[in-house]
Amino acid sequence: MSPAYKTPEQRDRWHKRTCARCGRHGWFAARWPDGHVCRTCHDKALRVRGQCPACGDERVLPGLRPDDGALICPDCAGFMMSYRCSRCGREGKLHGGRLCTRCTLADRLDDLLDDGTGRIRPALLPLAESLLNADNPVSILNGLYTRKGKIGAPDDLLRRLGRGEIELTHEAFHTLQHWRAAAHLRELLMACGVLPTVDKQVCLFESWLVGHLAIIAEPEHAQIVRRFATWSVLPKLRAGADRRPLTPGSQKYATGQVKHATAFLIWLSDQDLTLTTCRQTDIDRWHVEHNEHNRDTVRPFLLWCQSTKLTRRFRLPPRRPGGQPRSPRTSA
Ligand SMILES: [Zn+2]
Ligand SMILES: [Zn+2]
Ligand SMILES: [Zn+2]
């Protein structure tokens, strides 16, 4: 609290008023001819554009005509301050009392996406352009202040992209912290053509896989699971996505295969077995012990193990009717 106020009550007396537009008592954003306005009413009023019924000009219409309450332009309403951007001349909410949202966002992106030469990294120009031309520049600008400066925050991701610390590949995005912000950015990069388009469910599976492999305790298990996922699960998922957008169900089925492959390897270890020493009786025992929902899910892994000669050949129980399909399902 500024030392000018001795008590919170004093501070509230200075800065809080009843909003002339919505009647709520709180912090005010401006004093307009019809009274003090709160931030919400202030920002909302500055988003309204149209022909001023008093002067006929096409402008922003934050004012209220006293006799009929019609929305009018700042000049006709007798506003003391201008809401015209000092750079582009567009009227609307100003940041720092000077620049409109789009110009403020442009400056912020120039700074964040700078490749070190004082210019936006050329490969990222389509990203900057699509962010600037979005319908909601205010929420994009606000988003860039979310967890500002923290690792994995939106502004941090953009800065590292600008400097080339994050490569422009899908793989680079799998290991980023705060996967939600990273996934969102990755979608934006695909939408503006900076990254090749990949099905959303495939993206989610790939991100999940990185995390899953990292928590497998046994390096040899992790290596086998990685090979299974890379050479068997992912190609099927991608082939499905080439036909139609995948549903979350197919992603769940793919993660299930990987989880059960991992569980199977741990079970083998617990029995002092490996894929090489595992025999038909052990496979039968696994199926007796795991008779429930995961019986069909480990089947693709066992088939892959046989085809890659990691195991000898086994007789596997027939797939149960109504069990999960082997190829990824696609949405209608
Ligand atoms: Zn209000
Ligand atoms: Zn007017
Ligand atoms: Zn501007």
Coordinates of C-alpha atoms and ligand atoms in Angstrom, one line a residue:
M1 CA 0.0 0.0 0.0
S2 CA 1.3 3.5 -0.9
P3 CA 2.4 5.4 2.2
A4 CA 0.0 8.2 1.2
Y5 CA -2.8 6.1 2.7
K6 CA -2.8 5.6 6.4
T7 CA -5.6 3.0 6.5
P8 CA -7.3 0.6 4.0
E9 CA -10.5 2.6 4.5
Q10 CA -8.7 5.7 3.3
R11 CA -7.4 3.8 0.3
D12 CA -10.9 2.6 -0.6
R13 CA -12.3 6.2 -0.2
W14 CA -9.7 7.3 -2.9
H15 CA -10.0 4.5 -5.4
K16 CA -13.4 2.8 -5.0
R17 CA -16.6 4.2 -6.3
T18 CA -20.1 3.0 -7.3
C19 CA -20.1 2.3 -11.0
A20 CA -22.5 4.6 -12.9
R21 CA -23.2 1.8 -15.4
C22 CA -23.6 -1.4 -13.4
G23 CA -24.1 -0.1 -9.8
R24 CA -21.3 -2.2 -8.3
H25 CA -19.0 -0.6 -5.8
G26 CA -15.3 -1.2 -6.4
W27 CA -12.2 0.0 -8.2
F28 CA -13.0 2.4 -10.9
A29 CA -11.2 2.6 -14.3
A30 CA -12.2 6.1 -15.4
R31 CA -14.4 9.0 -14.7
W32 CA -16.7 9.6 -17.6
P33 CA -19.4 12.4 -18.0
D34 CA -22.1 10.0 -16.7
G35 CA -20.0 9.1 -13.7
H36 CA -17.3 6.7 -12.5
V37 CA -17.1 3.4 -14.4
C38 CA -15.6 0.1 -13.3
R39 CA -13.0 -1.8 -15.4
T40 CA -15.6 -4.3 -16.7
C41 CA -18.0 -1.6 -17.9
H42 CA -15.1 0.6 -19.2
D43 CA -13.6 -2.2 -21.3
K44 CA -17.0 -3.4 -22.5
A45 CA -18.1 0.1 -23.6
L46 CA -14.9 0.6 -25.6
R47 CA -15.6 -2.5 -27.6
V48 CA -18.8 -1.1 -29.0
R49 CA -18.4 0.4 -32.5
G50 CA -20.9 1.9 -34.9
Q51 CA -22.4 5.1 -36.3
C52 CA -22.8 7.7 -33.6
P53 CA -26.5 8.8 -33.6
A54 CA -25.5 12.3 -32.6
C55 CA -22.9 13.2 -35.2
G56 CA -23.2 10.3 -37.7
D57 CA -19.5 9.3 -37.6
E58 CA -18.4 5.7 -37.5
R59 CA -16.5 5.4 -34.2
V60 CA -16.2 3.7 -30.9
L61 CA -19.4 4.5 -28.8
P62 CA -18.6 4.5 -25.1
G63 CA -20.7 7.5 -24.2
L64 CA -24.3 7.6 -23.1
R65 CA -26.7 10.3 -24.3
P66 CA -28.3 11.7 -21.2
D67 CA -31.9 12.1 -22.5
D68 CA -32.4 8.6 -24.1
G69 CA -29.3 6.6 -23.0
A70 CA -28.3 6.0 -26.7
L71 CA -24.6 5.0 -27.2
I72 CA -22.7 7.9 -28.6
C73 CA -19.0 8.7 -29.5
P74 CA -16.6 10.2 -27.0
D75 CA -16.7 13.7 -28.6
C76 CA -20.5 13.9 -28.5
A77 CA -20.5 12.6 -24.9
G78 CA -17.9 15.2 -23.9
F79 CA -15.2 12.8 -22.9
M80 CA -12.0 14.5 -21.6
M81 CA -9.7 11.8 -22.8
S82 CA -9.1 10.4 -26.3
Y83 CA -9.4 6.7 -27.0
R84 CA -7.5 6.9 -30.3
C85 CA -4.3 4.7 -30.6
S86 CA -1.3 7.1 -31.0
R87 CA 0.2 4.7 -33.5
C88 CA -2.5 3.3 -35.8
G89 CA -5.3 5.8 -35.0
R90 CA -7.8 3.0 -34.2
E91 CA -10.2 3.8 -31.3
G92 CA -10.7 1.4 -28.4
K93 CA -9.2 0.5 -25.0
L94 CA -5.7 1.9 -24.7
H95 CA -2.8 0.3 -22.9
G96 CA -0.5 2.6 -21.0
G97 CA -2.9 5.3 -22.1
R98 CA -1.4 5.3 -25.6
L99 CA -1.6 2.2 -27.7
C100 CA -4.5 0.0 -28.8
T101 CA -4.6 -3.7 -27.9
R102 CA -3.4 -4.8 -31.3
C103 CA -0.4 -2.4 -31.4
T104 CA 0.5 -3.4 -27.8
L105 CA 0.3 -7.0 -28.8
A106 CA 2.5 -6.3 -31.8
D107 CA 5.1 -4.8 -29.6
R108 CA 5.0 -7.6 -27.2
L109 CA 5.4 -10.2 -30.0
D110 CA 8.2 -8.2 -31.5
D111 CA 10.0 -8.5 -28.2
L112 CA 9.2 -12.1 -27.4
L113 CA 9.8 -13.6 -30.8
D114 CA 13.0 -11.6 -31.4
D115 CA 15.8 -14.0 -32.7
G116 CA 18.5 -11.8 -31.3
T117 CA 18.8 -9.5 -34.3
G118 CA 16.1 -7.1 -33.3
R119 CA 13.6 -8.8 -35.6
I120 CA 11.1 -11.6 -35.3
R121 CA 12.6 -15.0 -36.2
P122 CA 11.6 -15.3 -39.9
A123 CA 10.1 -18.8 -39.5
L124 CA 7.8 -17.4 -36.8
L125 CA 6.3 -14.5 -38.9
P126 CA 3.2 -16.6 -39.7
L127 CA 2.6 -17.2 -36.0
A128 CA 2.9 -13.5 -35.2
E129 CA 0.6 -12.6 -38.0
S130 CA -2.1 -15.1 -37.0
L131 CA -1.9 -14.0 -33.3
L132 CA -2.3 -10.3 -34.4
N133 CA -5.2 -11.1 -36.7
A134 CA -7.1 -13.2 -34.1
D135 CA -10.6 -12.1 -33.2
N136 CA -9.6 -11.7 -29.5
P137 CA -6.3 -9.8 -29.2
V138 CA -7.2 -8.9 -25.6
S139 CA -7.3 -12.5 -24.4
I140 CA -4.1 -13.3 -26.3
L141 CA -2.4 -10.3 -24.7
N142 CA -3.7 -11.3 -21.3
G143 CA -2.5 -14.9 -21.9
L144 CA 1.0 -13.6 -22.4
Y145 CA 0.9 -12.3 -18.8
T146 CA -0.2 -15.7 -17.4
R147 CA 2.5 -16.9 -15.0
K148 CA 4.7 -14.3 -16.7
G149 CA 8.4 -15.2 -16.9
K150 CA 7.9 -18.6 -15.3
I151 CA 9.3 -21.7 -17.1
G152 CA 6.7 -23.1 -19.5
A153 CA 4.5 -20.0 -19.3
P154 CA 3.2 -18.8 -22.7
D155 CA 5.6 -15.8 -22.8
D156 CA 8.5 -18.1 -21.9
L157 CA 7.6 -20.5 -24.6
L158 CA 7.4 -17.8 -27.2
R159 CA 10.7 -16.3 -26.1
R160 CA 12.5 -19.6 -26.4
L161 CA 10.9 -20.2 -29.8
G162 CA 12.2 -16.8 -30.9
R163 CA 15.7 -17.5 -29.8
G164 CA 15.7 -20.9 -31.4
E165 CA 16.0 -22.7 -28.0
I166 CA 12.9 -24.7 -28.9
E167 CA 13.2 -26.4 -32.3
L168 CA 10.4 -26.1 -34.7
T169 CA 9.6 -29.8 -34.6
H170 CA 6.8 -31.8 -33.1
E171 CA 9.4 -33.8 -31.1
A172 CA 10.7 -30.6 -29.4
F173 CA 7.2 -30.0 -28.0
H174 CA 6.9 -33.4 -26.3
T175 CA 9.4 -32.6 -23.6
L176 CA 8.2 -29.1 -22.7
Q177 CA 6.9 -28.4 -19.2
H178 CA 3.3 -27.3 -18.8
W179 CA 2.0 -29.5 -21.5
R180 CA -1.3 -27.6 -21.8
A181 CA 0.4 -24.3 -22.8
A182 CA 2.8 -26.3 -25.0
A183 CA 0.0 -28.2 -26.7
H184 CA -1.9 -25.0 -27.3
L185 CA 1.1 -23.3 -28.9
R186 CA 1.8 -26.4 -31.0
E187 CA -1.8 -26.3 -32.3
L188 CA -1.3 -22.6 -33.2
L189 CA 1.9 -23.4 -35.0
M190 CA 0.1 -26.1 -37.0
A191 CA -2.8 -23.8 -37.8
C192 CA -0.5 -21.2 -39.3
G193 CA 1.5 -23.8 -41.2
V194 CA 4.8 -23.4 -39.2
L195 CA 4.6 -27.1 -38.1
P196 CA 3.1 -29.8 -40.3
T197 CA -0.4 -30.8 -39.2
V198 CA -0.6 -33.8 -37.0
D199 CA -3.8 -35.3 -35.6
K200 CA -4.6 -33.9 -32.1
Q201 CA -4.9 -37.4 -30.6
V202 CA -1.6 -38.5 -32.1
C203 CA 0.0 -35.3 -30.5
L204 CA -1.5 -36.2 -27.1
F205 CA -0.3 -39.8 -27.4
E206 CA 3.2 -38.7 -28.2
S207 CA 3.3 -36.2 -25.3
W208 CA 2.0 -38.9 -23.0
L209 CA 4.5 -41.4 -24.2
V210 CA 7.5 -39.2 -23.3
G211 CA 6.2 -38.9 -19.7
H212 CA 5.4 -42.6 -19.5
L213 CA 8.8 -43.7 -20.7
A214 CA 10.5 -41.4 -18.2
I215 CA 8.9 -43.2 -15.3
I216 CA 9.7 -46.8 -16.3
A217 CA 12.3 -47.8 -13.7
E218 CA 14.0 -50.5 -15.7
P219 CA 16.0 -49.1 -18.7
E220 CA 15.7 -52.3 -20.6
H221 CA 11.9 -52.2 -20.2
A222 CA 11.8 -48.6 -21.3
Q223 CA 13.8 -49.4 -24.4
I224 CA 11.4 -52.3 -25.4
V225 CA 8.3 -50.2 -24.7
R226 CA 9.8 -47.3 -26.7
R227 CA 10.4 -49.6 -29.7
F228 CA 6.9 -51.1 -29.4
A229 CA 5.3 -47.7 -29.3
T230 CA 7.4 -46.3 -32.1
W231 CA 7.3 -49.2 -34.5
S232 CA 3.8 -50.6 -33.8
V233 CA 1.4 -48.4 -31.9
L234 CA 2.3 -45.0 -33.5
P235 CA 2.3 -46.1 -37.1
K236 CA -1.2 -47.6 -36.7
L237 CA -2.4 -44.5 -34.9
R238 CA -1.0 -42.3 -37.7
A239 CA -2.5 -44.5 -40.4
G240 CA -5.9 -44.1 -38.7
A241 CA -5.5 -40.4 -38.5
D242 CA -4.6 -40.2 -42.2
R243 CA -8.1 -41.5 -43.0
R244 CA -10.1 -39.4 -40.5
P245 CA -9.6 -37.4 -37.3
L246 CA -9.1 -39.8 -34.4
T247 CA -11.4 -39.9 -31.4
P248 CA -10.1 -39.7 -27.8
G249 CA -11.0 -43.4 -27.7
S250 CA -8.3 -44.4 -30.1
Q251 CA -5.7 -42.5 -28.2
K252 CA -6.9 -44.2 -25.0
Y253 CA -6.6 -47.6 -26.7
A254 CA -3.1 -46.8 -27.8
T255 CA -2.0 -45.6 -24.3
G256 CA -3.7 -48.8 -22.9
Q257 CA -1.5 -51.0 -25.2
V258 CA 1.6 -49.3 -24.0
K259 CA 0.6 -49.4 -20.3
H260 CA -0.2 -53.1 -20.6
A261 CA 3.1 -53.8 -22.4
T262 CA 4.9 -52.1 -19.5
A263 CA 2.8 -54.1 -16.9
F264 CA 3.6 -57.3 -18.7
L265 CA 7.4 -56.6 -18.6
I266 CA 7.2 -55.8 -14.9
W267 CA 5.2 -59.0 -14.3
L268 CA 7.9 -61.0 -16.2
S269 CA 10.6 -59.5 -14.0
D270 CA 8.7 -60.3 -10.9
Q271 CA 8.6 -64.0 -12.1
D272 CA 12.4 -63.8 -12.8
L273 CA 11.6 -64.1 -16.5
T274 CA 12.5 -62.1 -19.6
L275 CA 11.0 -62.0 -23.0
T276 CA 13.6 -64.5 -24.2
T277 CA 13.1 -67.0 -21.4
C278 CA 9.3 -66.7 -21.3
R279 CA 7.5 -69.9 -22.3
Q280 CA 3.9 -70.8 -23.4
T281 CA 3.0 -71.8 -19.8
D282 CA 4.0 -68.3 -18.6
I283 CA 1.9 -66.7 -21.2
D284 CA -1.0 -68.9 -20.2
R285 CA -0.5 -68.0 -16.6
W286 CA -0.5 -64.3 -17.4
H287 CA -3.8 -64.7 -19.2
V288 CA -5.3 -66.6 -16.2
E289 CA -4.1 -63.9 -13.8
H290 CA -5.2 -61.1 -16.1
N291 CA -8.4 -62.4 -17.3
E292 CA -10.2 -59.1 -17.0
H293 CA -10.3 -56.1 -19.2
N294 CA -6.6 -56.0 -20.1
R295 CA -6.4 -59.4 -21.7
D296 CA -7.0 -58.2 -25.3
T297 CA -4.9 -55.1 -24.8
V298 CA -1.6 -56.9 -24.3
R299 CA -2.3 -59.0 -27.4
P300 CA -0.9 -56.4 -29.9
F301 CA 2.3 -56.3 -27.8
L302 CA 2.7 -60.1 -27.7
L303 CA 2.1 -60.3 -31.4
W304 CA 4.7 -57.6 -32.0
C305 CA 7.2 -59.4 -29.7
Q306 CA 6.8 -62.6 -31.8
S307 CA 7.1 -60.8 -35.1
T308 CA 10.3 -59.1 -34.0
K309 CA 11.6 -62.3 -32.6
L310 CA 11.9 -60.9 -29.1
T311 CA 10.0 -64.0 -27.9
R312 CA 9.4 -67.4 -29.2
R313 CA 6.0 -68.1 -30.9
F314 CA 3.0 -68.5 -28.6
R315 CA -0.6 -69.6 -28.9
L316 CA -2.6 -66.6 -27.8
P317 CA -6.2 -66.9 -26.6
P318 CA -8.7 -65.8 -29.2
R319 CA -9.8 -62.2 -29.0
R320 CA -13.0 -61.9 -27.0
P321 CA -16.1 -60.7 -28.9
G322 CA -16.7 -57.0 -28.2
G323 CA -13.0 -56.6 -27.1
Q324 CA -11.1 -53.5 -28.3
P325 CA -10.4 -53.3 -32.0
R326 CA -6.9 -53.7 -33.0
S327 CA -6.8 -50.8 -35.4
P328 CA -7.4 -47.3 -34.2
R329 CA -11.0 -46.1 -34.4
T330 CA -11.7 -43.0 -36.2
S331 CA -14.5 -40.5 -35.6
A332 CA -17.4 -40.4 -37.9
Ligands
ZN1 ZN -19.6 -1.3 -13.9
ZN2 ZN -20.7 11.6 -32.2
ZN3 ZN -2.9 0.9 -32.6

